[in-house]
PDB file of C-alpha atoms in Angstrom:
ATOM      1  CA  UNK A   1     -14.664  11.441  14.593  1.00  0.00           C
ATOM      2  CA  UNK A   2     -13.355  14.734  13.213  1.00  0.00           C
ATOM      3  CA  UNK A   3     -11.001  14.440  10.241  1.00  0.00           C
ATOM      4  CA  UNK A   4      -9.129  16.654   7.823  1.00  0.00           C
ATOM      5  CA  UNK A   5      -9.644  16.666   4.063  1.00  0.00           C
ATOM      6  CA  UNK A   6      -6.115  15.281   3.817  1.00  0.00           C
ATOM      7  CA  UNK A   7      -7.106  12.275   5.938  1.00  0.00           C
ATOM      8  CA  UNK A   8     -10.249  11.712   3.896  1.00  0.00           C
ATOM      9  CA  UNK A   9      -8.218  11.630   0.672  1.00  0.00           C
ATOM     10  CA  UNK A  10      -5.544   9.304   2.059  1.00  0.00           C
ATOM     11  CA  UNK A  11      -8.045   6.946   3.654  1.00  0.00           C
ATOM     12  CA  UNK A  12      -9.365   6.147   0.162  1.00  0.00           C
ATOM     13  CA  UNK A  13      -6.004   4.718  -0.969  1.00  0.00           C
ATOM     14  CA  UNK A  14      -5.993   0.924  -1.404  1.00  0.00           C
ATOM     15  CA  UNK A  15      -3.247   0.452   1.201  1.00  0.00           C
ATOM     16  CA  UNK A  16      -5.283   2.349   3.821  1.00  0.00           C
ATOM     17  CA  UNK A  17      -8.872   1.225   3.259  1.00  0.00           C
ATOM     18  CA  UNK A  18      -8.409  -1.744   5.615  1.00  0.00           C
ATOM     19  CA  UNK A  19      -7.800   0.611   8.590  1.00  0.00           C
ATOM     20  CA  UNK A  20     -11.042   0.654  10.525  1.00  0.00           C
ATOM     21  CA  UNK A  21     -12.309   3.888  12.075  1.00  0.00           C
ATOM     22  CA  UNK A  22     -12.869   2.058  15.352  1.00  0.00           C
ATOM     23  CA  UNK A  23      -9.121   1.287  15.495  1.00  0.00           C
ATOM     24  CA  UNK A  24      -8.271   4.920  14.845  1.00  0.00           C
ATOM     25  CA  UNK A  25     -10.608   6.102  17.595  1.00  0.00           C
ATOM     26  CA  UNK A  26      -9.227   3.548  20.075  1.00  0.00           C
ATOM     27  CA  UNK A  27      -5.611   4.573  19.435  1.00  0.00           C
ATOM     28  CA  UNK A  28      -6.552   8.256  19.656  1.00  0.00           C
ATOM     29  CA  UNK A  29      -8.231   7.716  23.052  1.00  0.00           C
ATOM     30  CA  UNK A  30      -5.967   5.083  24.570  1.00  0.00           C
ATOM     31  CA  UNK A  31      -2.499   5.316  23.038  1.00  0.00           C
ATOM     32  CA  UNK A  32       0.332   3.013  23.917  1.00  0.00           C
ATOM     33  CA  UNK A  33       2.739   5.916  23.275  1.00  0.00           C
ATOM     34  CA  UNK A  34       2.363   9.592  22.465  1.00  0.00           C
ATOM     35  CA  UNK A  35       4.725  12.254  21.099  1.00  0.00           C
ATOM     36  CA  UNK A  36       4.226  15.861  20.044  1.00  0.00           C
ATOM     37  CA  UNK A  37       5.792  17.063  16.820  1.00  0.00           C
ATOM     38  CA  UNK A  38       7.400  20.495  16.470  1.00  0.00           C
ATOM     39  CA  UNK A  39       4.386  21.730  14.511  1.00  0.00           C
ATOM     40  CA  UNK A  40       2.095  20.812  17.432  1.00  0.00           C
ATOM     41  CA  UNK A  41       0.561  17.748  15.863  1.00  0.00           C
ATOM     42  CA  UNK A  42       0.245  14.755  18.129  1.00  0.00           C
ATOM     43  CA  UNK A  43       1.454  11.261  17.248  1.00  0.00           C
ATOM     44  CA  UNK A  44      -0.197   8.362  18.983  1.00  0.00           C
ATOM     45  CA  UNK A  45       0.543   4.650  18.556  1.00  0.00           C
ATOM     46  CA  UNK A  46      -1.453   1.585  19.471  1.00  0.00           C
ATOM     47  CA  UNK A  47      -1.320  -2.139  18.911  1.00  0.00           C
ATOM     48  CA  UNK A  48      -4.042  -3.584  16.709  1.00  0.00           C
ATOM     49  CA  UNK A  49      -4.354  -7.356  17.366  1.00  0.00           C
ATOM     50  CA  UNK A  50      -6.984  -7.767  14.611  1.00  0.00           C
ATOM     51  CA  UNK A  51      -4.429  -6.467  12.068  1.00  0.00           C
ATOM     52  CA  UNK A  52      -1.777  -9.143  12.703  1.00  0.00           C
ATOM     53  CA  UNK A  53      -0.513  -7.312  15.776  1.00  0.00           C
ATOM     54  CA  UNK A  54       0.653  -4.283  13.800  1.00  0.00           C
ATOM     55  CA  UNK A  55       1.078  -0.848  15.313  1.00  0.00           C
ATOM     56  CA  UNK A  56      -1.202   1.919  14.089  1.00  0.00           C
ATOM     57  CA  UNK A  57       0.094   5.497  14.178  1.00  0.00           C
ATOM     58  CA  UNK A  58      -2.560   8.194  14.361  1.00  0.00           C
ATOM     59  CA  UNK A  59      -1.640  11.811  13.774  1.00  0.00           C
ATOM     60  CA  UNK A  60      -3.929  14.369  15.388  1.00  0.00           C
ATOM     61  CA  UNK A  61      -4.033  18.135  14.936  1.00  0.00           C
ATOM     62  CA  UNK A  62      -2.968  20.213  17.962  1.00  0.00           C
ATOM     63  CA  UNK A  63      -6.587  20.208  19.194  1.00  0.00           C
ATOM     64  CA  UNK A  64      -6.037  16.549  20.134  1.00  0.00           C
ATOM     65  CA  UNK A  65      -9.280  15.490  18.456  1.00  0.00           C
ATOM     66  CA  UNK A  66      -9.035  15.962  14.672  1.00  0.00           C
ATOM     67  CA  UNK A  67      -7.459  13.047  12.806  1.00  0.00           C
ATOM     68  CA  UNK A  68      -4.970  14.158  10.171  1.00  0.00           C
ATOM     69  CA  UNK A  69      -3.417  10.799   9.227  1.00  0.00           C
ATOM     70  CA  UNK A  70      -3.461   7.118  10.247  1.00  0.00           C
ATOM     71  CA  UNK A  71      -1.252   4.318   9.003  1.00  0.00           C
ATOM     72  CA  UNK A  72       0.453   1.145  10.124  1.00  0.00           C
ATOM     73  CA  UNK A  73       3.932   2.090  11.333  1.00  0.00           C
ATOM     74  CA  UNK A  74       6.431  -0.613  10.392  1.00  0.00           C
ATOM     75  CA  UNK A  75       9.293   1.105  12.228  1.00  0.00           C
ATOM     76  CA  UNK A  76       7.597   1.535  15.619  1.00  0.00           C
ATOM     77  CA  UNK A  77       9.015  -0.407  18.511  1.00  0.00           C
ATOM     78  CA  UNK A  78       7.314  -0.170  21.897  1.00  0.00           C
TER      79      UNK A  78
END
């Protein structure tokens, strides 16, 4: 999985260490929903049953492969 330095720094925060790389890869490959931001970055959401059925948002760079951010999105509604 390709990541940015920004992601590597954020993934070390205590509130993000419980997000498994497998979940990030799954959401990136098989999103429930996808949207493109004005800057070209791609937002993808997926349901993570193992995390109390929370929705994970994964932000990819415009290449569609490099992970820039990943977090549980409390405001997402399918």
